[in-house]
Coordinates of C-alpha atoms and ligand atoms in Angstrom, one line a residue:
M1 CA -15.1 -11.0 -23.0
I2 CA -14.1 -8.7 -20.2
L3 CA -10.4 -7.7 -19.9
L4 CA -9.3 -7.1 -16.3
V5 CA -6.1 -5.0 -16.5
N6 CA -3.5 -4.3 -13.9
P7 CA -1.5 -1.4 -15.4
R8 CA 2.2 -1.5 -14.6
A9 CA 2.7 -0.4 -11.0
T10 CA 6.2 -1.5 -10.3
K11 CA 9.3 -3.2 -11.8
P12 CA 8.7 -6.8 -12.9
K13 CA 11.1 -8.1 -10.2
N14 CA 8.9 -6.4 -7.5
R15 CA 5.6 -7.8 -8.8
R16 CA 3.1 -9.4 -6.5
F17 CA -0.2 -11.2 -7.1
P18 CA -2.5 -8.6 -8.8
L19 CA -5.0 -8.9 -5.9
S20 CA -7.4 -6.2 -7.1
V21 CA -8.2 -7.7 -10.5
M22 CA -8.1 -11.2 -9.1
A23 CA -10.8 -10.3 -6.6
L24 CA -12.9 -8.8 -9.5
G25 CA -12.5 -11.8 -11.7
A26 CA -13.5 -14.2 -8.9
A27 CA -16.8 -12.4 -8.5
L28 CA -17.8 -12.3 -12.2
P29 CA -21.0 -14.3 -12.9
E30 CA -20.5 -18.0 -13.8
G31 CA -20.0 -18.4 -17.5
A32 CA -18.8 -14.8 -18.0
S33 CA -15.7 -14.8 -20.2
W34 CA -12.8 -12.8 -18.8
E35 CA -9.1 -12.6 -19.0
L36 CA -6.5 -11.0 -16.6
L37 CA -3.6 -8.9 -18.0
D38 CA -0.9 -7.8 -15.7
G39 CA 1.5 -5.0 -16.8
N40 CA 3.9 -6.0 -14.1
V41 CA 4.7 -9.3 -15.8
P42 CA 8.0 -9.0 -17.6
G43 CA 7.7 -8.3 -21.3
T44 CA 4.0 -7.4 -21.2
D45 CA 2.9 -4.7 -23.6
L46 CA -0.6 -4.0 -22.4
H47 CA -1.7 -1.9 -25.3
A48 CA -0.7 -4.5 -27.8
G49 CA -2.2 -7.3 -25.7
I50 CA -5.5 -5.6 -25.3
A51 CA -5.6 -4.4 -29.0
S52 CA -4.9 -7.9 -30.3
R53 CA -7.7 -9.4 -28.3
V54 CA -10.2 -6.8 -29.3
E55 CA -9.3 -7.2 -32.9
A56 CA -9.2 -10.9 -32.9
R57 CA -12.6 -11.2 -31.3
A58 CA -14.4 -8.4 -33.2
G59 CA -17.4 -9.7 -35.0
G60 CA -17.1 -13.1 -33.3
P61 CA -19.4 -14.7 -30.7
D62 CA -17.5 -13.3 -27.7
P63 CA -16.1 -9.8 -28.5
V64 CA -14.3 -7.7 -25.9
T65 CA -17.1 -5.6 -24.3
L66 CA -15.3 -3.9 -21.4
V67 CA -11.8 -3.0 -20.4
A68 CA -11.6 -2.8 -16.6
M69 CA -8.5 -1.2 -15.1
T70 CA -7.3 -0.9 -11.5
V71 CA -5.6 2.3 -10.8
M72 CA -3.6 3.2 -7.6
P73 CA -2.2 6.7 -7.1
G74 CA 1.4 7.2 -8.2
P75 CA 3.3 5.1 -10.9
Q76 CA 0.2 3.0 -11.7
L77 CA -1.7 6.2 -12.7
L78 CA 1.3 7.1 -14.8
A79 CA 0.9 3.9 -16.8
A80 CA -2.9 3.9 -16.8
V81 CA -3.4 7.3 -18.4
P82 CA -1.5 6.8 -21.7
L83 CA -2.9 3.2 -21.9
A84 CA -6.5 4.3 -21.6
R85 CA -6.0 7.3 -23.9
R86 CA -4.4 5.1 -26.7
L87 CA -7.1 2.5 -26.3
K88 CA -9.8 5.1 -26.7
E89 CA -8.2 6.6 -29.8
R90 CA -8.0 3.2 -31.4
F91 CA -11.3 1.7 -30.2
P92 CA -13.6 4.7 -29.5
R93 CA -16.6 2.6 -28.8
L94 CA -15.0 0.2 -26.4
P95 CA -16.0 1.0 -22.8
V96 CA -13.3 1.6 -20.3
V97 CA -13.9 1.5 -16.5
W98 CA -11.5 2.5 -13.8
G99 CA -11.6 1.4 -10.2
G100 CA -9.2 1.3 -7.2
Y101 CA -7.8 4.0 -4.9
F102 CA -7.1 6.7 -7.5
P103 CA -10.6 7.0 -8.9
T104 CA -12.1 6.5 -5.5
L105 CA -10.2 9.4 -4.0
Y106 CA -10.1 11.7 -7.0
P107 CA -13.2 10.8 -9.1
L108 CA -13.7 14.2 -10.8
P109 CA -10.5 14.4 -12.8
V110 CA -11.2 10.8 -14.0
L111 CA -14.6 11.7 -15.2
R112 CA -13.3 14.7 -17.0
A113 CA -11.0 12.4 -19.1
P114 CA -12.7 11.5 -22.3
Y115 CA -10.9 8.1 -22.4
V116 CA -12.5 6.8 -19.2
D117 CA -16.2 6.0 -19.5
F118 CA -17.0 4.8 -16.0
L119 CA -15.4 4.6 -12.6
V120 CA -16.2 2.5 -9.5
R121 CA -15.6 3.8 -6.0
G122 CA -14.7 1.5 -3.1
Q123 CA -15.3 -2.2 -3.2
G124 CA -15.7 -3.2 -6.8
E125 CA -17.0 -6.8 -7.2
R126 CA -20.8 -6.2 -7.2
T127 CA -20.6 -2.8 -8.9
L128 CA -18.7 -4.4 -11.8
V129 CA -21.3 -7.1 -12.2
E130 CA -24.1 -4.5 -12.4
L131 CA -22.0 -2.4 -14.8
L132 CA -22.0 -5.4 -17.2
D133 CA -25.8 -4.8 -17.6
V134 CA -25.2 -1.1 -18.2
V135 CA -22.6 -1.9 -20.9
A136 CA -25.1 -4.4 -22.5
G137 CA -27.6 -1.6 -22.6
T138 CA -30.1 -3.3 -20.3
R139 CA -29.6 -1.1 -17.2
D140 CA -29.6 2.6 -16.4
P141 CA -26.2 3.6 -15.0
A142 CA -28.0 5.9 -12.6
T143 CA -29.2 2.8 -10.7
V144 CA -25.8 1.3 -10.0
A145 CA -24.5 2.2 -6.5
G146 CA -20.8 3.0 -6.4
L147 CA -20.7 3.9 -10.1
G148 CA -19.5 7.2 -11.6
F149 CA -20.2 8.2 -15.2
R150 CA -20.8 11.2 -17.5
D151 CA -24.5 12.2 -17.7
G152 CA -25.0 14.5 -20.7
G153 CA -21.3 15.4 -20.4
E154 CA -21.5 16.2 -16.7
P155 CA -19.6 14.0 -14.1
R156 CA -22.1 12.1 -12.0
L157 CA -21.3 10.1 -8.9
N158 CA -24.0 7.7 -7.7
P159 CA -24.3 7.0 -3.9
E160 CA -21.7 4.7 -2.4
R161 CA -22.4 1.0 -2.3
P162 CA -22.5 -0.6 1.2
W163 CA -19.7 -3.1 1.2
T164 CA -19.3 -6.6 2.5
G165 CA -16.6 -8.9 3.8
P166 CA -14.3 -11.3 1.9
D167 CA -16.2 -14.4 2.8
D168 CA -19.1 -13.2 0.6
F169 CA -17.1 -13.7 -2.5
P170 CA -15.5 -16.7 -4.2
S171 CA -11.9 -17.6 -3.6
P172 CA -9.1 -15.9 -5.5
P173 CA -8.8 -17.3 -9.0
Y174 CA -5.2 -18.6 -8.7
E175 CA -5.7 -20.8 -11.7
R176 CA -5.9 -17.7 -13.9
I177 CA -2.3 -16.5 -13.1
D178 CA 1.1 -18.2 -13.2
V179 CA 1.3 -18.4 -9.4
G180 CA 4.9 -19.6 -9.2
S181 CA 6.2 -16.6 -11.2
Y182 CA 4.9 -14.3 -8.5
L183 CA 6.6 -16.0 -5.6
M184 CA 9.8 -14.0 -5.1
P185 CA 12.9 -14.5 -3.0
T186 CA 13.0 -12.1 0.0
F187 CA 14.6 -11.9 3.4
L188 CA 11.6 -13.9 4.6
G189 CA 11.8 -16.8 2.3
R190 CA 12.7 -18.1 -1.1
R191 CA 9.1 -18.2 -2.4
N192 CA 7.4 -15.2 -0.9
G193 CA 3.7 -14.4 -1.8
V194 CA 1.2 -11.8 -0.7
Y195 CA -2.3 -12.2 0.7
H196 CA -5.2 -9.9 1.8
A197 CA -7.4 -11.4 4.5
S198 CA -9.7 -8.4 5.3
I199 CA -11.2 -5.3 3.9
G200 CA -11.3 -1.7 5.3
C201 CA -10.1 -0.5 8.7
P202 CA -12.2 0.6 11.7
Y203 CA -10.0 3.5 12.8
T204 CA -10.3 7.2 11.8
C205 CA -6.7 8.5 11.2
N206 CA -7.4 11.7 9.3
F207 CA -4.5 11.5 6.9
C208 CA -5.2 8.1 5.5
G209 CA -6.8 7.2 2.2
V210 CA -8.4 4.0 3.4
I211 CA -11.0 5.8 5.4
A212 CA -12.0 7.9 2.4
A213 CA -12.4 4.8 0.4
Y214 CA -14.1 2.5 2.9
G215 CA -15.2 4.5 5.9
S216 CA -14.3 3.2 9.4
R217 CA -15.1 -0.4 9.2
E218 CA -13.2 -3.7 8.8
R219 CA -14.4 -7.1 7.9
F220 CA -12.2 -10.2 8.2
E221 CA -12.1 -13.4 6.2
S222 CA -12.7 -16.4 8.4
P223 CA -9.5 -17.9 9.7
A224 CA -10.5 -21.3 8.2
R225 CA -10.8 -19.8 4.8
T226 CA -7.5 -17.8 5.0
S227 CA -5.6 -20.8 6.1
A228 CA -7.2 -23.0 3.4
H229 CA -6.0 -20.5 0.7
L230 CA -2.5 -20.3 2.3
S231 CA -2.3 -24.1 2.5
F232 CA -3.1 -24.3 -1.2
L233 CA -0.3 -21.9 -2.0
V234 CA 2.1 -23.7 0.3
E235 CA 1.3 -27.2 -0.8
R236 CA 0.7 -26.7 -4.5
H237 CA 3.1 -23.9 -5.2
G238 CA 5.8 -24.2 -2.5
M239 CA 5.1 -20.7 -1.0
D240 CA 7.3 -20.4 2.2
A241 CA 6.7 -16.8 3.2
V242 CA 3.8 -14.3 3.0
H243 CA 3.2 -10.6 3.3
F244 CA -0.3 -9.9 4.5
Y245 CA -1.4 -6.6 2.9
D246 CA -4.4 -6.0 5.1
N247 CA -4.6 -2.4 6.4
N248 CA -4.9 -3.7 9.9
F249 CA -4.1 -7.3 10.4
F250 CA -4.9 -7.7 14.1
L251 CA -8.1 -6.6 15.6
K252 CA -9.9 -9.1 17.8
E253 CA -7.6 -11.3 19.9
P254 CA -9.6 -14.6 19.5
H255 CA -9.5 -14.1 15.8
A256 CA -5.7 -13.5 15.8
E257 CA -5.2 -16.6 18.0
E258 CA -7.3 -18.8 15.8
L259 CA -5.6 -17.7 12.6
C260 CA -2.2 -18.1 14.1
E261 CA -3.0 -21.6 15.4
R262 CA -4.3 -22.6 12.0
I263 CA -1.3 -21.3 10.0
T264 CA 1.4 -22.5 12.4
P265 CA 1.7 -25.9 10.8
L266 CA 2.3 -24.3 7.4
G267 CA 5.8 -23.2 8.6
L268 CA 5.5 -19.8 6.9
R269 CA 7.5 -16.7 7.8
W270 CA 5.3 -13.7 7.5
W271 CA 4.9 -9.9 7.6
C272 CA 1.8 -7.8 8.2
E273 CA 0.6 -4.2 9.0
A274 CA -1.0 -3.8 12.4
R275 CA -1.9 -1.3 15.2
I276 CA 0.4 -0.7 18.1
D277 CA -2.4 -0.2 20.7
V278 CA -4.3 -3.4 19.5
M279 CA -1.2 -5.7 19.8
L280 CA -0.3 -4.2 23.2
R281 CA -3.6 -5.3 24.5
Y282 CA -3.0 -9.0 23.6
S283 CA -1.8 -11.4 26.3
D284 CA 1.7 -12.8 26.4
A285 CA 0.2 -16.2 25.4
T286 CA -1.3 -14.7 22.2
W287 CA 2.0 -13.0 21.4
R288 CA 3.8 -16.3 21.8
K289 CA 1.3 -17.9 19.4
I290 CA 1.8 -15.1 16.9
R291 CA 5.6 -15.5 17.1
R292 CA 5.3 -19.3 16.8
S293 CA 3.2 -19.0 13.7
G294 CA 6.0 -17.2 11.9
L295 CA 5.5 -13.4 12.3
T296 CA 9.0 -12.1 11.7
M297 CA 8.5 -8.4 11.0
A298 CA 5.4 -6.1 11.2
F299 CA 4.7 -2.6 10.1
F300 CA 3.0 -0.1 12.4
G301 CA 1.9 3.5 12.1
A302 CA 3.7 5.2 15.0
E303 CA 3.2 8.5 13.1
S304 CA 4.5 11.1 15.6
G305 CA 6.5 11.7 18.7
S306 CA 3.9 14.1 20.1
D307 CA 0.7 13.0 21.9
E308 CA -0.9 16.3 20.9
R309 CA -0.3 15.6 17.2
L310 CA -1.4 12.0 17.5
R311 CA -4.6 13.4 19.0
R312 CA -5.0 15.8 16.1
M313 CA -4.4 12.9 13.7
S314 CA -7.3 11.1 15.4
K315 CA -4.8 8.2 15.7
N316 CA -6.0 6.8 19.1
L317 CA -2.5 6.2 20.2
T318 CA 0.1 7.6 22.6
V319 CA 3.8 7.8 22.4
E320 CA 4.0 5.8 25.7
Q321 CA 2.2 3.0 23.9
T322 CA 4.7 3.0 21.1
L323 CA 7.6 2.9 23.5
A324 CA 6.1 0.0 25.4
H325 CA 5.3 -1.7 22.1
A326 CA 9.0 -1.4 20.9
A327 CA 10.1 -3.1 24.1
R328 CA 7.6 -5.9 23.8
M329 CA 8.4 -6.5 20.2
R330 CA 12.0 -6.9 21.2
S331 CA 11.3 -9.3 24.0
F332 CA 9.3 -11.5 21.5
G333 CA 11.9 -11.3 18.8
I334 CA 9.6 -9.6 16.2
V335 CA 11.1 -6.7 14.2
P336 CA 8.8 -3.6 14.2
E337 CA 8.8 -1.2 11.3
Y338 CA 7.5 2.1 12.6
S339 CA 6.2 4.6 10.0
F340 CA 6.1 8.3 10.7
V341 CA 4.1 11.1 9.0
L342 CA 6.3 14.3 9.1
G343 CA 5.2 17.8 8.4
D344 CA 2.4 19.1 10.6
P345 CA 1.1 22.1 8.7
E346 CA 0.6 23.9 12.1
D347 CA 4.2 23.7 13.2
P348 CA 6.4 21.7 10.9
E349 CA 9.7 22.7 12.5
D350 CA 8.6 21.5 15.9
D351 CA 7.0 18.3 14.4
V352 CA 10.3 17.3 12.7
A353 CA 12.4 18.0 15.9
T354 CA 10.0 16.2 18.2
T355 CA 9.5 13.2 16.0
L356 CA 13.2 12.7 15.2
A357 CA 14.0 12.9 18.9
F358 CA 11.3 10.3 19.5
I359 CA 12.8 8.0 16.9
R360 CA 16.2 8.2 18.8
K361 CA 14.4 7.2 22.0
L362 CA 12.8 4.2 20.3
K363 CA 16.2 3.1 18.9
G364 CA 17.5 3.3 22.5
I365 CA 14.8 0.9 23.6
N366 CA 14.9 -1.4 20.6
P367 CA 17.9 -1.0 18.3
D368 CA 16.3 -3.4 15.8
I369 CA 13.4 -1.1 14.9
E370 CA 13.1 -0.1 11.3
V371 CA 12.0 3.4 10.5
I372 CA 9.9 4.6 7.5
T373 CA 9.2 8.3 7.1
Y374 CA 6.7 10.0 4.8
F375 CA 6.0 13.7 4.3
Y376 CA 2.5 14.5 5.2
T377 CA 0.4 14.7 2.0
P378 CA -3.2 15.8 2.6
T379 CA -5.5 13.0 1.3
P380 CA -9.3 13.3 0.8
Q381 CA -11.2 12.5 4.0
R382 CA -14.8 12.0 5.0
R383 CA -14.5 14.4 8.0
G384 CA -11.7 16.9 8.9
T385 CA -8.2 16.5 7.6
Y386 CA -5.0 16.5 9.7
G387 CA -3.6 20.1 9.9
G388 CA -6.9 21.6 9.0
V389 CA -6.0 21.9 5.3
D390 CA -8.3 21.3 2.3
P391 CA -7.0 18.1 0.8
L392 CA -8.4 18.9 -2.7
S393 CA -7.2 22.6 -2.7
E394 CA -5.0 23.2 -5.8
T395 CA -5.0 19.5 -6.7
P396 CA -5.1 18.9 -10.5
A397 CA -8.4 19.1 -12.4
T398 CA -7.2 16.7 -15.1
L399 CA -5.4 13.4 -15.3
E400 CA -2.8 15.0 -17.6
E401 CA -1.7 17.2 -14.8
W402 CA -1.9 14.4 -12.2
I403 CA 0.8 12.6 -14.1
E404 CA 3.2 15.5 -14.1
P405 CA 6.3 14.6 -12.0
E406 CA 5.5 17.0 -9.2
W407 CA 2.1 15.3 -8.7
V408 CA 3.5 11.8 -8.9
G409 CA 5.9 13.0 -6.1
W410 CA 2.8 14.1 -4.2
M411 CA 0.9 10.9 -4.7
T412 CA 3.8 8.7 -3.5
H413 CA 4.1 10.9 -0.4
E414 CA 7.8 11.2 -1.0
D415 CA 8.2 14.8 -2.1
P416 CA 4.8 16.6 -1.9
L417 CA 5.3 20.3 -2.7
V418 CA 3.3 21.5 0.2
P419 CA 4.0 25.2 1.3
W420 CA 4.6 24.4 4.9
M421 CA 7.6 22.0 4.2
P422 CA 10.4 24.1 2.7
P423 CA 13.3 22.2 1.1
A424 CA 15.6 22.9 4.0
L425 CA 13.2 21.2 6.5
K426 CA 12.8 18.2 4.2
A427 CA 16.6 18.1 4.0
K428 CA 16.8 17.9 7.8
V429 CA 14.7 14.8 7.6
T430 CA 16.7 13.2 4.8
D431 CA 20.0 14.0 6.6
F432 CA 18.7 12.4 9.8
E433 CA 17.7 9.3 7.8
L434 CA 21.1 9.0 6.3
V435 CA 22.8 9.2 9.7
L436 CA 20.3 6.7 11.1
E437 CA 20.5 4.3 8.2
S438 CA 24.3 4.5 8.3
R439 CA 24.5 3.9 12.0
F440 CA 21.9 1.1 12.0
P441 CA 21.9 -0.4 8.5
S442 CA 18.4 -1.5 7.6
L443 CA 17.6 -5.2 7.1
K444 CA 16.0 -4.0 3.9
D445 CA 19.0 -2.2 2.5
L446 CA 20.4 -4.8 0.2
K447 CA 21.9 -2.4 -2.2
T448 CA 24.8 -1.0 -0.1
A449 CA 27.9 -3.1 -0.4
R450 CA 29.2 -4.7 2.8
W451 CA 32.2 -2.4 3.1
G452 CA 30.0 0.6 2.7
R453 CA 27.7 -0.6 5.5
A454 CA 30.7 -1.1 7.8
L455 CA 32.3 2.2 7.0
G456 CA 29.0 4.0 7.3
R457 CA 28.4 2.5 10.7
L458 CA 31.8 3.7 11.8
L459 CA 31.5 7.2 10.4
A460 CA 28.0 7.7 11.7
R461 CA 28.7 6.6 15.3
R462 CA 29.9 9.9 16.6
R463 CA 27.2 11.9 14.7
W464 CA 24.5 9.7 16.2
E465 CA 26.0 9.9 19.7
R466 CA 26.1 13.7 19.5
G467 CA 22.8 14.0 17.8
R468 CA 24.4 15.9 14.8
Y469 CA 22.8 15.1 11.5
D470 CA 23.4 18.3 9.5
D471 CA 25.0 17.9 6.0
P472 CA 26.5 14.4 6.3
R473 CA 28.5 14.9 3.2
L474 CA 31.0 12.1 3.9
L475 CA 28.2 9.6 4.6
R476 CA 26.5 10.6 1.4
T477 CA 29.7 10.0 -0.6
V478 CA 30.2 6.6 1.1
R479 CA 26.6 5.7 0.4
S480 CA 26.7 6.7 -3.2
L481 CA 30.0 4.8 -3.8
A482 CA 28.9 1.7 -2.0
R483 CA 25.4 1.5 -3.5
R484 CA 24.5 -0.9 -6.3
G485 CA 21.7 0.8 -8.2
A486 CA 19.3 3.5 -7.2
A487 CA 17.0 3.3 -4.2
D488 CA 13.8 1.6 -5.2
R489 CA 10.8 2.8 -3.2
Q490 CA 8.5 0.3 -4.8
E491 CA 10.1 -2.5 -2.8
Y492 CA 7.1 -2.0 -0.5
G493 CA 6.7 -5.3 1.3
H494 CA 10.4 -6.0 0.8
L495 CA 9.9 -8.3 -2.1
R496 CA 13.7 -8.2 -2.6
P497 CA 16.2 -11.0 -2.3
P498 CA 18.3 -11.3 0.9
A499 CA 21.9 -9.9 0.6
Ligands
LIG501 C1 -0.2 -4.0 -2.7 C2 -0.1 -2.5 -2.5 C3 0.8 -1.8 -3.3 C4 1.7 -2.5 -4.4 C5 1.0 -2.5 -5.7 C6 0.2 -3.7 -6.0 C7 -0.3 -3.8 -7.4 N1 -1.5 -3.3 -7.7 O1 0.5 -4.2 -8.3 C8 2.8 -1.5 -4.5 C9 3.9 -1.9 -3.6 C10 3.4 -1.3 -5.9 C11 2.1 -0.2 -3.9 C12 2.7 1.0 -4.1 C13 2.1 2.1 -3.7 N2 1.0 2.3 -2.9 CO1 0.0 0.8 -2.4 N3 -1.0 -0.5 -1.5 C14 -1.0 -1.8 -1.6 C15 -1.9 -2.4 -0.6 C16 -1.0 -2.8 0.6 C17 -2.8 -3.5 -1.0 C18 -3.6 -3.3 -2.2 C19 -4.4 -4.5 -2.5 O2 -3.9 -5.4 -3.3 N4 -5.6 -4.7 -1.9 C20 -6.4 -5.9 -2.1 C21 -7.5 -5.6 -3.2 C22 -8.4 -6.8 -3.3 O3 -8.2 -4.5 -2.8 P1 -8.3 -3.1 -3.6 O4 -7.0 -2.9 -4.3 O5 -8.8 -2.1 -2.8 O6 -9.3 -3.5 -4.7 C23 -10.7 -3.4 -4.5 C24 -11.3 -2.0 -4.8 O7 -10.4 -1.0 -4.7 C25 -11.9 -2.1 -6.1 N5 -11.1 -2.0 -7.3 C26 -9.8 -1.9 -7.4 N6 -9.5 -1.8 -8.7 C27 -10.6 -1.9 -9.4 C28 -10.8 -1.8 -10.8 C29 -12.2 -1.9 -11.3 C30 -12.4 -1.8 -12.8 C31 -13.2 -2.0 -10.4 C32 -14.6 -2.1 -10.9 C33 -13.0 -2.0 -9.0 C34 -11.7 -2.0 -8.6 O8 -12.4 -3.5 -6.1 C35 -11.4 -4.3 -5.5 C36 -12.0 -5.5 -4.9 O9 -13.0 -5.1 -3.9 C37 -2.8 -1.1 -0.2 C38 -3.4 -1.1 1.2 C39 -4.6 -2.1 1.2 N7 -4.5 -2.9 2.2 O10 -5.4 -2.1 0.4 C40 -1.8 0.0 -0.4 C41 -2.4 1.3 -0.9 C42 -3.4 1.0 -2.0 N8 -1.3 2.0 -1.5 C43 -1.2 3.2 -1.3 C44 -0.2 4.1 -1.8 C45 -0.3 5.5 -1.3 C46 0.8 3.6 -2.6 C47 1.9 4.4 -3.2 C48 1.4 5.6 -4.0 C49 2.8 5.1 -2.1 C50 3.6 4.2 -1.2 N9 4.7 4.7 -1.0 O11 3.1 3.2 -0.8 C51 2.7 3.5 -4.0 C52 2.7 3.7 -5.5 C53 1.7 3.0 -6.2 C54 2.0 2.7 -7.6 N10 3.1 1.9 -7.9 O12 1.3 3.1 -8.5 C55 -2.4 3.7 -0.5 C56 -3.5 4.4 -1.4 C57 -4.4 5.4 -0.8 C58 -3.7 6.7 -0.7 N11 -3.2 7.1 0.5 O13 -3.5 7.4 -1.7 C59 -2.9 2.4 0.2 C60 -4.4 2.3 0.5 C61 -2.0 2.3 1.4 C62 -2.4 3.3 2.5 N12 -3.0 2.9 3.6 O14 -2.2 4.5 2.4 N13 1.0 -0.5 -3.2
LIG502 S1 -3.5 4.7 9.1 FE1 -3.8 2.6 9.5 S2 -5.0 2.4 11.4 FE2 -5.2 4.5 10.6 S3 -7.1 4.5 9.4 FE3 -5.4 4.1 8.0 S4 -5.2 1.9 7.8 FE4 -6.4 2.4 9.6

């Protein structure tokens, strides 16, 4: 029995299909016995759940032979470390393997932890299958591409495994989860699900973790297969909206057209992440098909208000393209979310000033745009890193350090303690955001009471007109009085009910 574990990554009300472990389960050999345990499901105690299975099966025909955990940087790491540590204390001989973005980006601290025996970098399906032979004692771990392990106590990373597209693997094992319990009400629909229709990304943005994990390549699932899976979720489970979690949903125009034609009859409202330059190249006819198929909001990395910085980010994008895109999105009635990476190590003051001014300009072109800001957090790369910094310099050597609050703030890109971003400069950004969000309340802000939104709009109007964002004390007071509950950054994908 293999236990595929999704450590808690978010609040139960924000949970989505545990796609990583579902993909792994689907690819296990026929006849392999496995179970999926999701720490995001309400009331789940993963340690107790795993321990009871291990104990109940010990000495029987199908004992637990491997605990396989997926680990993303941030809160999921925070849950995974104590879970793995406690399991190892209780069952020292039970092998534990980690895979996912954290061990892929930061393998050495993982292999220094005595409670993790193996790690898998990048795509995991085939590596996991070969690891089963290692665990059974019939294969030398040194022969498994993509695997990391300790060799005589020393961390050892085998060469990467070439990866392959989604069509090479079986369909997601929906029968192994309670599908309906993951379909959440959101502003898109009453039963919103998530889907991942590709792997990787062909671009080279030198601040992004995807490139370190997968290189610059993308492989799509065939439109026929994507629409068959979505049809199943719609027809069998009443799904009425979907978030596509692909890194880069649109690439080749004929592919986008075919997929949109196929999913139009499903009547879904949907969201995705895509590239500004790619969508701009599509014809009006394709944009109409995309709109007709239900695309309601989409997320784009606009990143900066400076062409020079976009060039240094290796983003392959210009500010003119973003401005043209904002106008086009408006004319087709699709809401764009533009994400910005703030804090160029070479001149952070200028970066903040230029990019905030650019956001103003975008708002002038399309008042519906949503804005998401992150502070630049160096992430391991294959080639150079934005800002010319060493992304591993001074990062923790151990998992215990990684789960300290300052490093969790680093991993979530919300409050990285980088030397070039002093608190006063960060405050400039958060003050700007407060004025912006007060003047143009976000579709996603469902926590501010209606009176607070109206008052905020009124109070922020003059500030916005004059471009004055400093120390908006009154707005802060209104926001804190009118807000029901703390901000929840894990609402990624907006899996929150409409107001
Ligand atoms: C869904 C998602 C989330 C969900 C969590 C879903 C969950 N696990 O419950 C939520 C909203 C909580 C989330 C939050 C965050 N996320 Co997130 N998230 C994603 C997203 C969009 C999809 C992940 C996914 O399901 N992929 C589909 C599956 C099939 O692929 P996969 O996860 O890569 O799994 C494969 C391999 O990694 C490997 N593998 C994975 N686990 C395991 C385990 C074993 C044992 C093995 C053998 C192999 C293996 O095999 C799998 C199949 O091939 C990705 C972007 C993307 N498109 O991948 C970002 C992404 C993973 N997130 C990222 C980040 C940074 C975060 C945050 C830290 C920050 C933020 N503000 O978004 C937070 C905090 C995370 C946390 N809570 O711990 C980054 C990670 C890289 C980085 N820059 O550090 C990504 C890549 C986005 C990006 N482009 O920057 N996220
Ligand atoms: S930022 Fe987006 S486009 Fe750039 S490499 Fe990462 S996923 Fe691809």
